[in-house]
Each structure stands twice: as C-alpha cells, then as structure tokens.
JSON list of C-alpha atoms in Angstrom, two decimals:
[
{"chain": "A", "resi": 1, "resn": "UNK", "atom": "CA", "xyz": [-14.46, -9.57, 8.05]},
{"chain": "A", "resi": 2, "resn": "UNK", "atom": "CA", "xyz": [-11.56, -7.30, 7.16]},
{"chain": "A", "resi": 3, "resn": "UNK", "atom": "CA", "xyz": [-11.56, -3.49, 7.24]},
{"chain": "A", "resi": 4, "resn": "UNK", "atom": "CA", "xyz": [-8.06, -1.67, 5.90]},
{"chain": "A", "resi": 5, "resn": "UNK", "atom": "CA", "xyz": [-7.30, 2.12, 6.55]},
{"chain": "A", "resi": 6, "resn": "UNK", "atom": "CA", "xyz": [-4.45, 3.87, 4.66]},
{"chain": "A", "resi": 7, "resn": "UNK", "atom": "CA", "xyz": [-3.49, 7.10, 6.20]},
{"chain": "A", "resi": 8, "resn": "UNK", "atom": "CA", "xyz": [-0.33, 9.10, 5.15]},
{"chain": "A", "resi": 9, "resn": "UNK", "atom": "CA", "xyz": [-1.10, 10.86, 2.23]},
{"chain": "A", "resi": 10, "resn": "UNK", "atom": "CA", "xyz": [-0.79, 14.80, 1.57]},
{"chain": "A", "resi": 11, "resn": "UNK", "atom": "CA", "xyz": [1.04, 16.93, -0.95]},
{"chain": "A", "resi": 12, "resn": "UNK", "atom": "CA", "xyz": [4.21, 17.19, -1.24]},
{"chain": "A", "resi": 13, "resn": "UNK", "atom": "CA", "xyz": [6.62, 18.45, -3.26]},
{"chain": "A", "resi": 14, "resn": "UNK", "atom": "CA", "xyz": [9.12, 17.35, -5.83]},
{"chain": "A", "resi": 15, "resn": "UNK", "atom": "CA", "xyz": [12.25, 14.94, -3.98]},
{"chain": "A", "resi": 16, "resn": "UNK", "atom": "CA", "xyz": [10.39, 14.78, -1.16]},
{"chain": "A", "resi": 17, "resn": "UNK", "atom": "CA", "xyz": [9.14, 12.16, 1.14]},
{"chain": "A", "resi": 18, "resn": "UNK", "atom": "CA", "xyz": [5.99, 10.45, 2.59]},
{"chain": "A", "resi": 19, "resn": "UNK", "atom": "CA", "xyz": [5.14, 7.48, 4.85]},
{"chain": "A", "resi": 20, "resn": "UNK", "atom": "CA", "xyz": [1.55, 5.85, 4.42]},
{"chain": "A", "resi": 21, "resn": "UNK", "atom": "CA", "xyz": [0.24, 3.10, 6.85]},
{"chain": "A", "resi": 22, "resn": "UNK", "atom": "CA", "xyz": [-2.18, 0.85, 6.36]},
{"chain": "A", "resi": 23, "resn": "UNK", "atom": "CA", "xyz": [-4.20, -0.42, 9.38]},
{"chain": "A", "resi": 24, "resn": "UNK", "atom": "CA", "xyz": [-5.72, -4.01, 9.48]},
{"chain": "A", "resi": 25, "resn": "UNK", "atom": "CA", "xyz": [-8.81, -4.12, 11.84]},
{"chain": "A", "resi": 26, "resn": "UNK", "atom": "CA", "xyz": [-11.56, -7.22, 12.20]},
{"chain": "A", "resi": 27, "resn": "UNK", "atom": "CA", "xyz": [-10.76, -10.90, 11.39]},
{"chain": "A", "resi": 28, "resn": "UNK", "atom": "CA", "xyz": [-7.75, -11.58, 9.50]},
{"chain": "A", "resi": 29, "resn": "UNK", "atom": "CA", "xyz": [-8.16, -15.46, 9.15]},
{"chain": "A", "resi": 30, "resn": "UNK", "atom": "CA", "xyz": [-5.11, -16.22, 6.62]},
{"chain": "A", "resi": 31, "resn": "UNK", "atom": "CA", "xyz": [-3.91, -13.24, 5.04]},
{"chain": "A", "resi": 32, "resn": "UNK", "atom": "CA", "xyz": [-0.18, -14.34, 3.34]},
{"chain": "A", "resi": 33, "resn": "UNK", "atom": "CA", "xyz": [0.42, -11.17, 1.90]},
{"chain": "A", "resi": 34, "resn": "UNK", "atom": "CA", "xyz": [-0.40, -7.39, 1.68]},
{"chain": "A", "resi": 35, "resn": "UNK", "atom": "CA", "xyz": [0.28, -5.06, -1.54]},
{"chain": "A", "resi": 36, "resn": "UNK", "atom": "CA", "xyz": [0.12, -1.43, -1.80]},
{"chain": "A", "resi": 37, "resn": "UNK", "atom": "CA", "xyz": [-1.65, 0.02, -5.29]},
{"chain": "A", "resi": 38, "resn": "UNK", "atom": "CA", "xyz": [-1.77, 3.61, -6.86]},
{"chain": "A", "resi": 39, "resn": "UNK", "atom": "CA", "xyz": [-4.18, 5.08, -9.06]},
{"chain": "A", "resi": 40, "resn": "UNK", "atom": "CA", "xyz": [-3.02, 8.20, -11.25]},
{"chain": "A", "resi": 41, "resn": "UNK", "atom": "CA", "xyz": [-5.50, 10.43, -12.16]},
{"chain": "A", "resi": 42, "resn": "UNK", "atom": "CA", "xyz": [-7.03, 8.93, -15.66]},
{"chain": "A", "resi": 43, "resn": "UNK", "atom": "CA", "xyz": [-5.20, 5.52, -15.78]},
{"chain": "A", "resi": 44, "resn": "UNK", "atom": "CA", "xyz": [-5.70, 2.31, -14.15]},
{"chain": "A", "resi": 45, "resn": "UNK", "atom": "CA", "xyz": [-4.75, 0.75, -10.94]},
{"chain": "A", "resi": 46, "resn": "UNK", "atom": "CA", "xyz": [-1.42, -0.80, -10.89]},
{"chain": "A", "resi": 47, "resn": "UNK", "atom": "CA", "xyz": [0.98, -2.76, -8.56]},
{"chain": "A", "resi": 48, "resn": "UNK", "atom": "CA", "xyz": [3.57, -0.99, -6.04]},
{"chain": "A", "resi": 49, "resn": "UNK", "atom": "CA", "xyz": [4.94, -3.12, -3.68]},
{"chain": "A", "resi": 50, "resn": "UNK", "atom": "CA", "xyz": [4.26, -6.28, -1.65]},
{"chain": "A", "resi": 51, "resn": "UNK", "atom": "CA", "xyz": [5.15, -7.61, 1.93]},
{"chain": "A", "resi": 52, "resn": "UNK", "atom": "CA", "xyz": [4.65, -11.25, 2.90]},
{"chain": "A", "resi": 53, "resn": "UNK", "atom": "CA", "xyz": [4.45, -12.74, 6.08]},
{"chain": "A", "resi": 54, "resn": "UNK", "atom": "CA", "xyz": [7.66, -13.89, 5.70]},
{"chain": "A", "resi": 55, "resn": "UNK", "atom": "CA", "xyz": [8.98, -10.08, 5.07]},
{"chain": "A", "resi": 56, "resn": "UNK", "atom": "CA", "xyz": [9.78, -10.82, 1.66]},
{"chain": "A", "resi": 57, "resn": "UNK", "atom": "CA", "xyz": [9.33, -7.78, -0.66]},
{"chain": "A", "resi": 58, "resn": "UNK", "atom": "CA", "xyz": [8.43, -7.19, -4.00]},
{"chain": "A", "resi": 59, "resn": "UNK", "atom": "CA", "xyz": [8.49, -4.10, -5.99]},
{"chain": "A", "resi": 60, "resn": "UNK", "atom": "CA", "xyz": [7.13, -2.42, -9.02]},
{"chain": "A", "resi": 61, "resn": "UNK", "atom": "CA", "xyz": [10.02, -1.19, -11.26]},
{"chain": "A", "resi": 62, "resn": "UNK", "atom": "CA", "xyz": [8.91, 2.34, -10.70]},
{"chain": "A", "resi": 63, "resn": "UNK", "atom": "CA", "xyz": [9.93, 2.20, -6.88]},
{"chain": "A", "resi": 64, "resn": "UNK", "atom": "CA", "xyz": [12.48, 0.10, -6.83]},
{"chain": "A", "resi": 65, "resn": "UNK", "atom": "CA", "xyz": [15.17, 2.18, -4.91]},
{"chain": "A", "resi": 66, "resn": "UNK", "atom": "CA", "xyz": [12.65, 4.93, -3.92]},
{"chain": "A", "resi": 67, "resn": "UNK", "atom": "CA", "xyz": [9.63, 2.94, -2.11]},
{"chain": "A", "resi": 68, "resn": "UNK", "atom": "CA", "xyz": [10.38, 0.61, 0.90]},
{"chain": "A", "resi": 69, "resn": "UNK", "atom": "CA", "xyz": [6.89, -1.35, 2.09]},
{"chain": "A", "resi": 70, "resn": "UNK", "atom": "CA", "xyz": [7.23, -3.40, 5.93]},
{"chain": "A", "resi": 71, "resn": "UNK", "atom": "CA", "xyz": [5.22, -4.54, 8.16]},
{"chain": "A", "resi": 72, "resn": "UNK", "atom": "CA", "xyz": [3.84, -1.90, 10.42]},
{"chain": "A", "resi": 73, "resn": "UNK", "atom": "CA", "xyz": [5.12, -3.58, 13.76]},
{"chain": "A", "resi": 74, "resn": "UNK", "atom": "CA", "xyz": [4.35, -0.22, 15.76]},
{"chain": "A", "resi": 75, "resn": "UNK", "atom": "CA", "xyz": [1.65, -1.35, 18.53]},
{"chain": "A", "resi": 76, "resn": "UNK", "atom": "CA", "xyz": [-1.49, -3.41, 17.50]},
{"chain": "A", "resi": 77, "resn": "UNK", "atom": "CA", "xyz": [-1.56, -1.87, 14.02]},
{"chain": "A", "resi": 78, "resn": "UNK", "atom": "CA", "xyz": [-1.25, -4.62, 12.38]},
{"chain": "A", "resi": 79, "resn": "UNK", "atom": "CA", "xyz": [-0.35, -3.53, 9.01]},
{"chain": "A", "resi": 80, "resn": "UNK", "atom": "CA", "xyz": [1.96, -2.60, 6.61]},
{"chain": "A", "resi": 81, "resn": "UNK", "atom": "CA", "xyz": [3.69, 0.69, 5.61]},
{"chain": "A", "resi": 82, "resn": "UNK", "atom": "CA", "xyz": [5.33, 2.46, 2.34]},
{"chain": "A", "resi": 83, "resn": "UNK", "atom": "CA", "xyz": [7.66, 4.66, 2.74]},
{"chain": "A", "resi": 84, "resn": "UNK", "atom": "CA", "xyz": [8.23, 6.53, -0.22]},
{"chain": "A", "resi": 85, "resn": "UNK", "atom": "CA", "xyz": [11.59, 8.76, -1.12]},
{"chain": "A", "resi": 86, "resn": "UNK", "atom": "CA", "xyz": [12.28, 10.89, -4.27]},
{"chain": "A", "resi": 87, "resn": "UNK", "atom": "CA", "xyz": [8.69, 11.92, -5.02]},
{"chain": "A", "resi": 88, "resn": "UNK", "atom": "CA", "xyz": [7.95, 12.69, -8.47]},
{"chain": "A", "resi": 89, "resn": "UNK", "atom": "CA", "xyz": [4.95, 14.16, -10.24]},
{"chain": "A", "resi": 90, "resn": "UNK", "atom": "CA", "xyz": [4.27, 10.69, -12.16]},
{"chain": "A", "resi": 91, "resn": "UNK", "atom": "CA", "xyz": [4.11, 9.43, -8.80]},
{"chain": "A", "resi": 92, "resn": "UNK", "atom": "CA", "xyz": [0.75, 11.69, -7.94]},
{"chain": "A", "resi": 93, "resn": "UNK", "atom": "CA", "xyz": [-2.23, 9.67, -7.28]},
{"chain": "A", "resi": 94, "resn": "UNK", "atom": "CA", "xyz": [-4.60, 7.71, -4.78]},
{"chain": "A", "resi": 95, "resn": "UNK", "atom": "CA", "xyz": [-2.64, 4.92, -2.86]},
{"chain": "A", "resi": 96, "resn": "UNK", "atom": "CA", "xyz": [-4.58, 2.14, -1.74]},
{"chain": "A", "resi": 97, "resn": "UNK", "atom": "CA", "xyz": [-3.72, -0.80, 0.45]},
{"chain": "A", "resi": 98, "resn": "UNK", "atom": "CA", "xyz": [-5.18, -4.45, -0.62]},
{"chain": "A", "resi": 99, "resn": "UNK", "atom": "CA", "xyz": [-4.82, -8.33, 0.76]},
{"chain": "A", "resi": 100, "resn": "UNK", "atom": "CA", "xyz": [-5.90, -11.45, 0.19]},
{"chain": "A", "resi": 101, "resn": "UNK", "atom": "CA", "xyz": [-7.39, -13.63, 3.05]},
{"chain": "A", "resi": 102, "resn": "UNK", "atom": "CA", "xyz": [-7.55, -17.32, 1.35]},
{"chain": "A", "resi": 103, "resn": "UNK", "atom": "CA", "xyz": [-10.04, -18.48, 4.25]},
{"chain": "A", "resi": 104, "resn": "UNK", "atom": "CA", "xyz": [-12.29, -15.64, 3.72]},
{"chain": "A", "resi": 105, "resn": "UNK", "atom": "CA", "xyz": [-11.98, -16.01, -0.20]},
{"chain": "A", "resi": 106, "resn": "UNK", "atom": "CA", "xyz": [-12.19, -12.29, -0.46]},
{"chain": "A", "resi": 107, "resn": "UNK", "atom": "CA", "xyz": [-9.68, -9.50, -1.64]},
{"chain": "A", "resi": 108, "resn": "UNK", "atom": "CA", "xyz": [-9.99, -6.58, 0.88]},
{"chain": "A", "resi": 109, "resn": "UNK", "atom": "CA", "xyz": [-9.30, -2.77, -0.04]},
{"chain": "A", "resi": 110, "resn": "UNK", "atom": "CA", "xyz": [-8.81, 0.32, 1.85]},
{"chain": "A", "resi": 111, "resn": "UNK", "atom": "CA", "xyz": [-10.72, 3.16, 0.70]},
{"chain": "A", "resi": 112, "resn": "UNK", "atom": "CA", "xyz": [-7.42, 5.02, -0.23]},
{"chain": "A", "resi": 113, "resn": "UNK", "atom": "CA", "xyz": [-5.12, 7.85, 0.67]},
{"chain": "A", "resi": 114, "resn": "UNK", "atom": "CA", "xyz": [-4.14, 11.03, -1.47]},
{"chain": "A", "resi": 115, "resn": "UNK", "atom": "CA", "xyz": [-1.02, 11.16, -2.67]},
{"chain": "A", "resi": 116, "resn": "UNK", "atom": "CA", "xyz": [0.23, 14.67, -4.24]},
{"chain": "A", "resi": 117, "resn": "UNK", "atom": "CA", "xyz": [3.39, 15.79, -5.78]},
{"chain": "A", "resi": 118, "resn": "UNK", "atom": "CA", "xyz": [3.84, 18.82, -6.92]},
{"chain": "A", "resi": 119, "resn": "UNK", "atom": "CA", "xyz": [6.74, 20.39, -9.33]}
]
C-alpha cells in the first residue's frame, strides 16, 4: 500500500521557522490530494493545509500567510512539504501528513513529527 514519513520537526523558538517533508513510499494508485494535520497537546486533530495534484492550495485560517505546503519535487520524494514562518506557541504540537488514495479506498497517515515552539 502506502507508507508516509514526516520529518522536520524540532523546537524552535518564538518567530521562527521550520520546514517538514513528508515522504510517499509504496503504491500510490490515485492519490488527488495530500493535507498536512496538527495535534496540540490535549485537543483534537485539525486541518492545516492541502496540495492537489493540480498545485492548488488550501489553508487553515491559522496559517494563512505563515504556512506554505508544495509538492516536494526534490528527487524521488514524492511528497509534499510545509514550510512554516512566524512560529507561535499555539502552533506547538505533532504534525502529521495524511492522503486519500480513491483506488485503494484507504486514508493513509504518517506516524507524525514534533513540532515545538517555545516563548
């Protein structure tokens, strides 16, 4: 099937910056779009960005003008990346990458990446 790896995280602090990538590995039959997700320590999941195949973006209203998620066209990653700008403490928390693949019929997660920010 599918196997995702986020990489990237770390702790940094306050205004700074941090790129994660998430690598696609095994058999990506049709895969339209990828999201990124972040869990905060004691709340739920929620929705950061998205990348389609067509490179259209989507954003959470949180990182809108902070977060920029591609395509990771850098070698035979196959992936996608967020680049995040302007840390702040809310934004603390485990960053996970996720897609659909429609022929599959299965929603694939990585096992997610750190993500600290500290004041």
């Amino acid at each position: 099937q599918v196997q995702l790896v986020e990489s990237g995280g770390g702790t940094v602090q306050v205004g700074g910056s941090l790129l994660l990538s998430c690598e696609v590995s095994g058999t990506v039959l049709d895969m339209p779009a990828m999201s990124w997700y972040r869990q905060p320590p004691g709340k739920q999941r929620e929705l950061v960005a998205t990348v389609d195949r067509d490179d259209a973006t989507t954003y959470a209203d949180f990182a809108k003008g902070r977060f920029t998620v591609a395509k990771d066209v850098d070698g035979d990653k196959n992936g996608i990346v967020l680049q995040m700008t302007g840390l702040r403490s809310e934004d603390t928390g485990v960053y996970y990458c996720n897609g659909h693949d429609r022929q599959w019929a299965e929603t694939f997660w990585g096992q997610g990446t750190q993500v600290t920010v500290s004041s």
